[in-house]
Structure formats: structure tokens, C-alpha cells
mmCIF file of N, CA and C in Angstrom:
data_model
loop_
_atom_site.group_PDB
_atom_site.id
_atom_site.type_symbol
_atom_site.label_atom_id
_atom_site.label_comp_id
_atom_site.label_asym_id
_atom_site.label_seq_id
_atom_site.Cartn_x
_atom_site.Cartn_y
_atom_site.Cartn_z
ATOM 1 N N UNK A 289 153.835 94.107 49.044
ATOM 2 C CA UNK A 289 152.603 93.879 48.456
ATOM 3 C C UNK A 289 152.549 94.412 46.892
ATOM 4 N N UNK A 290 153.182 95.430 46.461
ATOM 5 C CA UNK A 290 153.264 95.881 45.195
ATOM 6 C C UNK A 290 154.022 94.901 44.385
ATOM 7 N N UNK A 291 154.751 94.208 44.710
ATOM 8 C CA UNK A 291 155.497 93.322 44.003
ATOM 9 C C UNK A 291 154.601 91.899 43.853
ATOM 10 N N UNK A 292 153.806 91.540 44.522
ATOM 11 C CA UNK A 292 152.828 90.449 44.464
ATOM 12 C C UNK A 292 151.591 90.914 43.538
ATOM 13 N N UNK A 293 151.365 92.161 43.539
ATOM 14 C CA UNK A 293 150.279 92.768 42.348
ATOM 15 C C UNK A 293 150.862 92.761 41.501
ATOM 16 N N UNK A 294 152.063 93.335 40.994
ATOM 17 C CA UNK A 294 152.788 93.232 39.702
ATOM 18 C C UNK A 294 153.007 91.780 39.274
ATOM 19 N N UNK A 295 153.274 91.017 40.016
ATOM 20 C CA UNK A 295 153.485 89.541 39.745
ATOM 21 C C UNK A 295 152.190 88.763 39.449
ATOM 22 N N UNK A 296 151.060 89.242 39.887
ATOM 23 C CA UNK A 296 149.908 88.675 39.682
ATOM 24 C C UNK A 296 149.427 89.328 38.188
ATOM 25 N N UNK A 297 149.678 90.297 37.864
ATOM 26 C CA UNK A 297 149.392 90.966 36.517
ATOM 27 C C UNK A 297 150.203 90.456 35.574
ATOM 28 N N UNK A 298 151.410 89.984 35.684
ATOM 29 C CA UNK A 298 152.235 89.273 34.887
ATOM 30 C C UNK A 298 151.564 87.855 34.700
ATOM 31 N N UNK A 299 151.306 87.223 35.801
ATOM 32 C CA UNK A 299 150.796 85.794 35.701
ATOM 33 C C UNK A 299 149.511 85.780 34.769
ATOM 34 N N UNK A 300 148.740 86.705 35.083
ATOM 35 C CA UNK A 300 147.451 87.066 34.527
ATOM 36 C C UNK A 300 147.698 87.199 32.818
ATOM 37 N N UNK A 301 148.710 88.055 32.563
ATOM 38 C CA UNK A 301 149.007 88.187 30.992
ATOM 39 C C UNK A 301 149.403 86.755 30.613
ATOM 40 N N UNK A 302 150.097 85.998 31.382
ATOM 41 C CA UNK A 302 150.682 84.815 31.030
ATOM 42 C C UNK A 302 149.528 83.902 30.571
ATOM 43 N N UNK A 303 148.732 83.843 31.611
ATOM 44 C CA UNK A 303 147.556 82.798 31.420
ATOM 45 C C UNK A 303 146.613 83.244 30.172
ATOM 46 N N UNK A 304 146.415 84.448 30.131
ATOM 47 C CA UNK A 304 145.547 85.078 29.104
ATOM 48 C C UNK A 304 146.190 84.623 27.793
ATOM 49 N N UNK A 305 147.606 84.756 27.660
ATOM 50 C CA UNK A 305 148.248 84.458 26.348
ATOM 51 C C UNK A 305 147.985 82.609 26.144
ATOM 52 N N UNK A 306 148.246 82.185 27.383
ATOM 53 C CA UNK A 306 147.996 80.696 27.147
ATOM 54 C C UNK A 306 146.780 80.174 26.801
ATOM 55 N N UNK A 307 145.715 81.048 27.177
ATOM 56 C CA UNK A 307 144.389 80.507 26.866
ATOM 57 C C UNK A 307 144.183 80.875 25.373
ATOM 58 N N UNK A 308 144.830 81.799 25.020
ATOM 59 C CA UNK A 308 144.726 82.150 23.580
ATOM 60 C C UNK A 308 145.698 81.164 22.666
ATOM 61 N N UNK A 309 146.617 80.668 22.964
ATOM 62 C CA UNK A 309 147.652 79.791 22.242
ATOM 63 C C UNK A 309 147.548 78.361 22.442
ATOM 64 N N UNK A 310 147.215 77.972 23.649
ATOM 65 C CA UNK A 310 147.451 76.712 24.069
ATOM 66 C C UNK A 310 145.948 75.830 23.854
ATOM 67 N N UNK A 311 145.795 75.010 23.232
ATOM 68 C CA UNK A 311 144.426 74.374 23.054
ATOM 69 C C UNK A 311 144.186 73.640 24.678
ATOM 70 N N UNK A 312 142.770 73.722 25.012
ATOM 71 C CA UNK A 312 142.472 73.102 26.275
ATOM 72 C C UNK A 312 142.611 74.197 27.433
ATOM 73 N N UNK A 313 143.183 75.262 27.238
ATOM 74 C CA UNK A 313 143.200 76.094 28.408
ATOM 75 C C UNK A 313 142.209 77.360 27.987
ATOM 76 N N UNK A 314 141.153 77.589 28.898
ATOM 77 C CA UNK A 314 140.261 78.625 28.660
ATOM 78 C C UNK A 314 139.664 79.296 29.826
ATOM 79 N N UNK A 315 139.254 80.556 29.600
ATOM 80 C CA UNK A 315 138.572 81.373 30.799
ATOM 81 C C UNK A 315 137.222 81.685 30.179
ATOM 82 N N UNK A 316 136.208 81.988 31.173
ATOM 83 C CA UNK A 316 135.063 82.307 30.576
ATOM 84 C C UNK A 316 134.756 83.766 30.975
ATOM 85 N N UNK A 317 135.498 84.449 31.875
ATOM 86 C CA UNK A 317 135.364 85.698 32.128
ATOM 87 C C UNK A 317 136.728 86.201 32.653
ATOM 88 N N UNK A 318 136.736 87.640 32.486
ATOM 89 C CA UNK A 318 137.908 88.353 32.983
ATOM 90 C C UNK A 318 138.231 88.021 34.633
ATOM 91 N N UNK A 319 137.300 87.963 35.335
ATOM 92 C CA UNK A 319 137.079 87.897 36.673
ATOM 93 C C UNK A 319 137.867 86.545 37.043
ATOM 94 N N UNK A 320 137.606 85.576 36.223
ATOM 95 C CA UNK A 320 138.107 84.059 36.418
ATOM 96 C C UNK A 320 139.814 84.218 36.104
ATOM 97 N N UNK A 321 140.005 85.084 35.144
ATOM 98 C CA UNK A 321 141.580 85.016 34.650
ATOM 99 C C UNK A 321 141.964 85.866 35.917
ATOM 100 N N UNK A 322 141.483 86.886 36.487
ATOM 101 C CA UNK A 322 142.399 87.720 37.732
ATOM 102 C C UNK A 322 142.371 86.953 38.943
ATOM 103 N N UNK A 323 141.253 86.058 39.119
ATOM 104 C CA UNK A 323 141.262 85.100 40.242
ATOM 105 C C UNK A 323 142.193 84.097 40.167
ATOM 106 N N UNK A 324 142.425 83.477 38.841
ATOM 107 C CA UNK A 324 143.273 82.392 38.707
ATOM 108 C C UNK A 324 144.762 83.022 38.848
ATOM 109 N N UNK A 325 145.203 84.022 38.432
ATOM 110 C CA UNK A 325 146.372 84.682 38.699
ATOM 111 C C UNK A 325 146.763 84.857 40.170
ATOM 112 N N UNK A 326 145.821 85.479 40.754
ATOM 113 C CA UNK A 326 146.194 85.472 42.183
ATOM 114 C C UNK A 326 146.305 84.219 43.041
ATOM 115 N N UNK A 327 145.182 83.304 42.634
ATOM 116 C CA UNK A 327 145.415 81.766 43.348
ATOM 117 C C UNK A 327 146.591 81.058 42.862
ATOM 118 N N UNK A 328 147.050 81.359 41.621
ATOM 119 C CA UNK A 328 148.273 80.755 41.095
ATOM 120 C C UNK A 328 149.559 81.237 42.094
ATOM 121 N N UNK A 329 149.558 82.612 42.344
ATOM 122 C CA UNK A 329 150.620 83.212 42.928
ATOM 123 C C UNK A 329 150.672 82.660 44.317
ATOM 124 N N UNK A 330 149.622 82.465 45.137
ATOM 125 C CA UNK A 330 149.371 81.876 46.380
ATOM 126 C C UNK A 330 149.894 80.467 46.258
ATOM 127 N N UNK A 331 149.260 79.585 45.396
ATOM 128 C CA UNK A 331 149.721 78.326 45.129
ATOM 129 C C UNK A 331 151.350 78.033 44.759
ATOM 130 N N UNK A 332 151.738 78.998 44.230
ATOM 131 C CA UNK A 332 153.268 79.087 43.945
ATOM 132 C C UNK A 332 153.911 79.203 45.350
ATOM 133 N N UNK A 333 153.460 79.964 45.957
ATOM 134 C CA UNK A 333 154.062 80.287 47.375
ATOM 135 C C UNK A 333 153.996 79.366 48.329
ATOM 136 N N UNK A 334 153.012 78.387 48.378
ATOM 137 C CA UNK A 334 152.496 77.454 49.506
ATOM 138 C C UNK A 334 152.717 76.024 48.960
ATOM 139 N N UNK A 335 152.071 75.598 47.744
ATOM 140 C CA UNK A 335 152.034 74.263 47.301
ATOM 141 C C UNK A 335 153.483 73.800 46.436
ATOM 142 N N UNK A 336 153.573 74.650 45.437
ATOM 143 C CA UNK A 336 154.615 74.412 44.840
ATOM 144 C C UNK A 336 156.127 74.041 45.538
ATOM 145 N N UNK A 337 156.439 74.747 46.487
ATOM 146 C CA UNK A 337 157.590 74.282 47.242
ATOM 147 C C UNK A 337 157.546 73.111 47.651
ATOM 148 N N UNK A 338 156.290 72.607 48.265
ATOM 149 C CA UNK A 338 156.359 71.209 48.683
ATOM 150 C C UNK A 338 156.421 70.292 47.726
ATOM 151 N N UNK A 339 155.607 70.480 46.530
ATOM 152 C CA UNK A 339 155.880 69.465 45.321
ATOM 153 C C UNK A 339 157.508 69.481 44.724
ATOM 154 N N UNK A 340 158.091 70.510 44.928
ATOM 155 C CA UNK A 340 159.173 70.595 44.352
ATOM 156 C C UNK A 340 160.092 69.826 45.268
ATOM 157 N N UNK A 341 160.020 69.765 46.443
ATOM 158 C CA UNK A 341 160.986 68.969 47.404
ATOM 159 C C UNK A 341 160.360 67.560 47.199
ATOM 160 N N UNK A 342 159.230 67.270 47.201
ATOM 161 C CA UNK A 342 158.750 65.834 47.093
ATOM 162 C C UNK A 342 159.318 65.137 45.874
ATOM 163 N N UNK A 343 159.327 65.841 44.938
ATOM 164 C CA UNK A 343 159.715 65.177 43.543
ATOM 165 C C UNK A 343 161.020 65.656 43.079
ATOM 166 N N UNK A 344 162.045 66.019 44.158
ATOM 167 C CA UNK A 344 163.368 66.348 43.700
ATOM 168 C C UNK A 344 164.259 65.189 43.092
ATOM 169 N N UNK A 345 164.035 63.901 43.538
ATOM 170 C CA UNK A 345 164.730 63.105 42.652
ATOM 171 C C UNK A 345 164.323 62.865 41.120
ATOM 172 N N UNK A 346 163.059 62.959 41.065
ATOM 173 C CA UNK A 346 162.621 63.097 39.518
ATOM 174 C C UNK A 346 163.061 64.086 38.807
ATOM 175 N N UNK A 347 163.194 65.343 39.470
ATOM 176 C CA UNK A 347 163.693 66.560 38.887
ATOM 177 C C UNK A 347 165.224 66.397 38.460
ATOM 178 N N UNK A 348 165.992 65.793 39.403
ATOM 179 C CA UNK A 348 167.339 65.639 39.109
ATOM 180 C C UNK A 348 167.468 64.696 37.999
ATOM 181 N N UNK A 349 166.770 63.593 38.063
ATOM 182 C CA UNK A 349 166.895 62.529 37.058
ATOM 183 C C UNK A 349 166.557 63.025 35.517
ATOM 184 N N UNK A 350 165.593 63.884 35.661
ATOM 185 C CA UNK A 350 165.119 64.470 34.163
ATOM 186 C C UNK A 350 165.923 65.853 33.968
ATOM 187 N N UNK A 351 166.713 66.073 34.769
ATOM 188 C CA UNK A 351 167.710 67.329 34.489
ATOM 189 C C UNK A 351 166.668 68.600 34.431
ATOM 190 N N UNK A 352 165.660 68.644 35.280
ATOM 191 C CA UNK A 352 164.879 69.760 35.550
ATOM 192 C C UNK A 352 163.561 69.956 34.755
ATOM 193 N N UNK A 353 163.499 69.047 33.717
ATOM 194 C CA UNK A 353 162.309 68.971 32.923
ATOM 195 C C UNK A 353 161.007 68.780 33.851
ATOM 196 N N UNK A 354 161.111 67.858 35.077
ATOM 197 C CA UNK A 354 160.128 67.506 35.649
ATOM 198 C C UNK A 354 159.353 68.737 36.338
ATOM 199 N N UNK A 355 160.047 69.773 36.343
ATOM 200 C CA UNK A 355 159.495 71.002 36.966
ATOM 201 C C UNK A 355 158.549 71.613 36.139
ATOM 202 N N UNK A 356 158.523 71.217 34.739
ATOM 203 C CA UNK A 356 157.338 71.538 33.973
ATOM 204 C C UNK A 356 156.062 70.847 34.406
ATOM 205 N N UNK A 357 156.282 69.550 34.781
ATOM 206 C CA UNK A 357 155.191 68.810 35.419
ATOM 207 C C UNK A 357 154.614 69.348 36.702
ATOM 208 N N UNK A 358 155.525 69.737 37.521
ATOM 209 C CA UNK A 358 155.108 70.363 38.747
ATOM 210 C C UNK A 358 154.271 71.690 38.667
ATOM 211 N N UNK A 359 154.753 72.425 37.539
ATOM 212 C CA UNK A 359 153.788 73.815 37.381
ATOM 213 C C UNK A 359 152.854 73.627 36.769
ATOM 214 N N UNK A 360 152.659 72.583 35.851
ATOM 215 C CA UNK A 360 151.343 72.145 35.279
ATOM 216 C C UNK A 360 150.586 71.492 36.316
ATOM 217 N N UNK A 361 150.944 70.870 37.277
ATOM 218 C CA UNK A 361 150.128 70.339 38.230
ATOM 219 C C UNK A 361 149.691 71.547 39.217
ATOM 220 N N UNK A 362 150.444 72.431 39.329
ATOM 221 C CA UNK A 362 149.881 73.587 40.211
ATOM 222 C C UNK A 362 148.789 74.479 39.505
ATOM 223 N N UNK A 363 148.976 74.623 38.044
ATOM 224 C CA UNK A 363 148.109 75.291 37.405
ATOM 225 C C UNK A 363 146.831 74.524 37.392
ATOM 226 N N UNK A 364 146.991 73.297 37.140
ATOM 227 C CA UNK A 364 145.657 72.359 37.271
ATOM 228 C C UNK A 364 144.952 72.274 38.753
ATOM 229 N N UNK A 365 145.647 72.455 39.602
ATOM 230 C CA UNK A 365 145.369 72.460 41.142
ATOM 231 C C UNK A 365 144.328 73.763 41.212
ATOM 232 N N UNK A 366 144.835 74.848 40.523
ATOM 233 C CA UNK A 366 144.211 76.043 40.739
ATOM 234 C C UNK A 366 142.842 75.826 39.795
ATOM 235 N N UNK A 367 143.004 75.453 38.698
ATOM 236 C CA UNK A 367 141.934 75.170 37.758
ATOM 237 C C UNK A 367 140.950 74.462 38.589
ATOM 238 N N UNK A 368 141.215 73.421 39.330
ATOM 239 C CA UNK A 368 140.071 72.638 39.928
ATOM 240 C C UNK A 368 139.372 73.288 40.844
ATOM 241 N N UNK A 369 140.129 74.362 41.660
ATOM 242 C CA UNK A 369 139.188 75.117 42.559
ATOM 243 C C UNK A 369 138.454 76.315 42.227
ATOM 244 N N UNK A 370 138.715 76.668 40.892
ATOM 245 C CA UNK A 370 138.067 77.911 40.485
ATOM 246 C C UNK A 370 137.187 77.575 39.206
ATOM 247 N N UNK A 371 135.980 77.967 39.410
ATOM 248 C CA UNK A 371 135.059 78.065 38.427
ATOM 249 C C UNK A 371 135.473 78.930 37.257
ATOM 250 N N UNK A 372 135.073 78.471 35.946
ATOM 251 C CA UNK A 372 135.373 79.587 34.954
ATOM 252 C C UNK A 372 136.882 79.417 34.338
ATOM 253 N N UNK A 373 137.763 78.477 34.910
ATOM 254 C CA UNK A 373 139.228 78.491 34.260
ATOM 255 C C UNK A 373 139.106 77.097 34.129
ATOM 256 N N UNK A 374 139.620 76.654 32.928
ATOM 257 C CA UNK A 374 139.563 75.201 32.459
ATOM 258 C C UNK A 374 141.020 74.847 31.945
ATOM 259 N N UNK A 375 141.541 73.679 32.470
ATOM 260 C CA UNK A 375 142.778 73.271 31.742
ATOM 261 C C UNK A 375 142.377 71.664 31.547
ATOM 262 N N UNK A 376 142.361 71.327 30.300
ATOM 263 C CA UNK A 376 142.118 69.952 29.783
ATOM 264 C C UNK A 376 143.275 69.180 29.771
ATOM 265 N N UNK A 377 143.715 68.544 30.798
ATOM 266 C CA UNK A 377 144.716 67.559 30.654
ATOM 267 C C UNK A 377 146.019 67.993 31.098
ATOM 268 N N UNK A 378 146.902 67.053 31.050
ATOM 269 C CA UNK A 378 148.324 67.393 31.354
ATOM 270 C C UNK A 378 149.129 68.225 30.449
ATOM 271 N N UNK A 379 148.855 67.913 29.123
ATOM 272 C CA UNK A 379 149.672 68.506 28.171
ATOM 273 C C UNK A 379 149.075 69.979 27.949
ATOM 274 N N UNK A 380 147.819 70.442 28.246
ATOM 275 C CA UNK A 380 147.268 71.679 28.289
ATOM 276 C C UNK A 380 147.987 72.428 29.500
ATOM 277 N N UNK A 381 148.221 71.843 30.442
ATOM 278 C CA UNK A 381 148.805 72.178 31.761
ATOM 279 C C UNK A 381 150.280 72.516 31.403
ATOM 280 N N UNK A 382 150.812 71.749 30.798
ATOM 281 C CA UNK A 382 152.394 71.764 30.393
ATOM 282 C C UNK A 382 152.497 73.096 29.400
ATOM 283 N N UNK A 383 151.645 73.212 28.495
ATOM 284 C CA UNK A 383 151.661 74.140 27.631
ATOM 285 C C UNK A 383 151.383 75.409 28.437
ATOM 286 N N UNK A 384 150.408 75.731 29.203
ATOM 287 C CA UNK A 384 150.170 76.660 29.991
ATOM 288 C C UNK A 384 151.378 77.088 30.767
ATOM 289 N N UNK A 385 152.047 76.221 31.364
ATOM 290 C CA UNK A 385 153.163 76.343 32.223
ATOM 291 C C UNK A 385 154.153 76.992 31.571
ATOM 292 N N UNK A 386 154.546 76.497 30.150
ATOM 293 C CA UNK A 386 155.464 77.057 29.380
ATOM 294 C C UNK A 386 155.363 78.405 28.866
ATOM 295 N N UNK A 387 154.024 78.737 28.500
ATOM 296 C CA UNK A 387 153.678 80.086 28.216
ATOM 297 C C UNK A 387 153.796 80.940 29.324
ATOM 298 N N UNK A 388 153.146 80.614 30.503
ATOM 299 C CA UNK A 388 153.299 81.647 31.577
ATOM 300 C C UNK A 388 154.567 81.674 32.101
ATOM 301 N N UNK A 389 155.492 80.779 32.165
ATOM 302 C CA UNK A 389 156.866 81.105 32.465
ATOM 303 C C UNK A 389 157.762 81.636 31.661
ATOM 304 N N UNK A 390 157.546 81.634 30.295
ATOM 305 C CA UNK A 390 158.122 82.481 29.224
ATOM 306 C C UNK A 390 157.561 84.040 29.299
ATOM 307 N N UNK A 391 156.431 84.131 29.548
ATOM 308 C CA UNK A 391 156.089 85.620 29.978
ATOM 309 C C UNK A 391 156.639 86.027 30.917
ATOM 310 N N UNK A 392 156.664 85.383 32.248
ATOM 311 C CA UNK A 392 157.131 85.921 33.464
ATOM 312 C C UNK A 392 158.778 86.122 33.220
ATOM 313 N N UNK A 393 159.332 85.224 32.479
ATOM 314 C CA UNK A 393 160.689 85.508 32.295
ATOM 315 C C UNK A 393 160.989 86.707 31.408
ATOM 316 N N UNK A 394 160.213 86.795 30.444
ATOM 317 C CA UNK A 394 160.484 88.209 29.554
ATOM 318 C C UNK A 394 160.064 89.470 30.198
ATOM 319 N N UNK A 395 159.011 89.421 30.960
ATOM 320 C CA UNK A 395 158.629 90.375 31.686
ATOM 321 C C UNK A 395 159.612 90.972 32.823
ATOM 322 N N UNK A 396 159.956 89.767 33.532
ATOM 323 C CA UNK A 396 161.066 90.096 34.842
ATOM 324 C C UNK A 396 162.194 90.657 33.897
ATOM 325 N N UNK A 397 162.648 89.980 32.940
ATOM 326 C CA UNK A 397 163.941 90.460 32.293
ATOM 327 C C UNK A 397 163.861 91.955 31.917
ATOM 328 N N UNK A 398 162.920 92.348 31.642
ATOM 329 C CA UNK A 398 162.626 93.819 31.118
ATOM 330 C C UNK A 398 162.538 94.837 32.329
ATOM 331 N N UNK A 399 162.055 94.397 33.495
ATOM 332 C CA UNK A 399 161.961 95.078 34.643
ATOM 333 C C UNK A 399 163.054 95.073 35.557
ATOM 334 N N UNK A 400 163.681 96.082 35.710
ATOM 335 C CA UNK A 400 164.999 96.148 36.562
ATOM 336 C C UNK A 400 164.621 95.999 37.966
ATOM 337 N N UNK A 401 165.255 95.086 38.634
ATOM 338 C CA UNK A 401 164.989 94.630 40.270
ATOM 339 C C UNK A 401 166.224 95.445 41.114
ATOM 340 N N UNK A 402 165.442 96.266 42.074
ATOM 341 C CA UNK A 402 166.245 97.135 42.764
ATOM 342 C C UNK A 402 167.426 96.288 43.573
ATOM 343 N N UNK A 403 166.802 95.025 44.133
ATOM 344 C CA UNK A 403 167.683 94.188 44.796
ATOM 345 C C UNK A 403 168.923 93.790 43.898
ATOM 346 N N UNK A 404 168.679 93.523 42.759
ATOM 347 C CA UNK A 404 169.782 93.028 41.955
ATOM 348 C C UNK A 404 170.901 94.167 41.616
ATOM 349 N N UNK A 405 170.293 95.365 41.477
ATOM 350 C CA UNK A 405 171.036 96.554 40.995
ATOM 351 C C UNK A 405 171.904 97.056 42.169
ATOM 352 N N UNK A 406 171.324 96.991 43.404
ATOM 353 C CA UNK A 406 171.969 97.514 44.793
ATOM 354 C C UNK A 406 173.268 96.465 45.017
ATOM 355 N N UNK A 407 172.870 95.136 44.872
ATOM 356 C CA UNK A 407 173.824 94.152 45.548
ATOM 357 C C UNK A 407 174.956 94.198 44.562
#
């Protein structure tokens, strides 16, 4: 549970930065940002694996770049269900996916994972 909360906080940071940097991504209030981070974590656990499997041939053909579209679709999916979180189009979603992914990567590399250290 602690890992999910930490991941939600990192995702919230990434979404906040994306709203600041990427035109077309916006939040109306802090509660929407937190809710979007939690819902995105749930969507990444449930919906994203299904999309990855269904789009596997396109992902292979594009050498993995289509995963940006899958991530953008997941962010757009969350935005469609959540009031106060707006993603205006595919390019804004791709930009948000890139920023959120980079923030997760940087923070993840800075935090030492016990499973990697022990194994």
C-alpha cells in the first residue's frame, strides 16, 4: 500500500509538471490532480495491460513508440472520467505521457528499491 501511495505522489508530481509545461493539459484544483494520479495508477494497473496486449503488433512495428500513444490514451481515459482534469487532444496526451514518464523514471532511479538491492 505504501508503494502505491508513493507512486501516486510521483504521478501527481508528473501530472502537475505536465500541466505546467504541456499546452492542453490543465487542472482546475489540487483535488483533481490527486484524484487523477490515483485513477491513473488504477488505470495503469487494469486498463493499460489490456491495451498493451491488443496493440502489441503496432508496438513491435514502431519499435515501442506506440506505447506513447497507449500511455496518452490511458491519460485521456482518466481525463474523460474526471472533472477538473483536461487533456486537449492526442498531442497533449502524448506530451503528458512523456513528462509523467520522465518524472517517474527520474524519481524511480533516485529511490533505491529493496527488491533490486537484495536480489
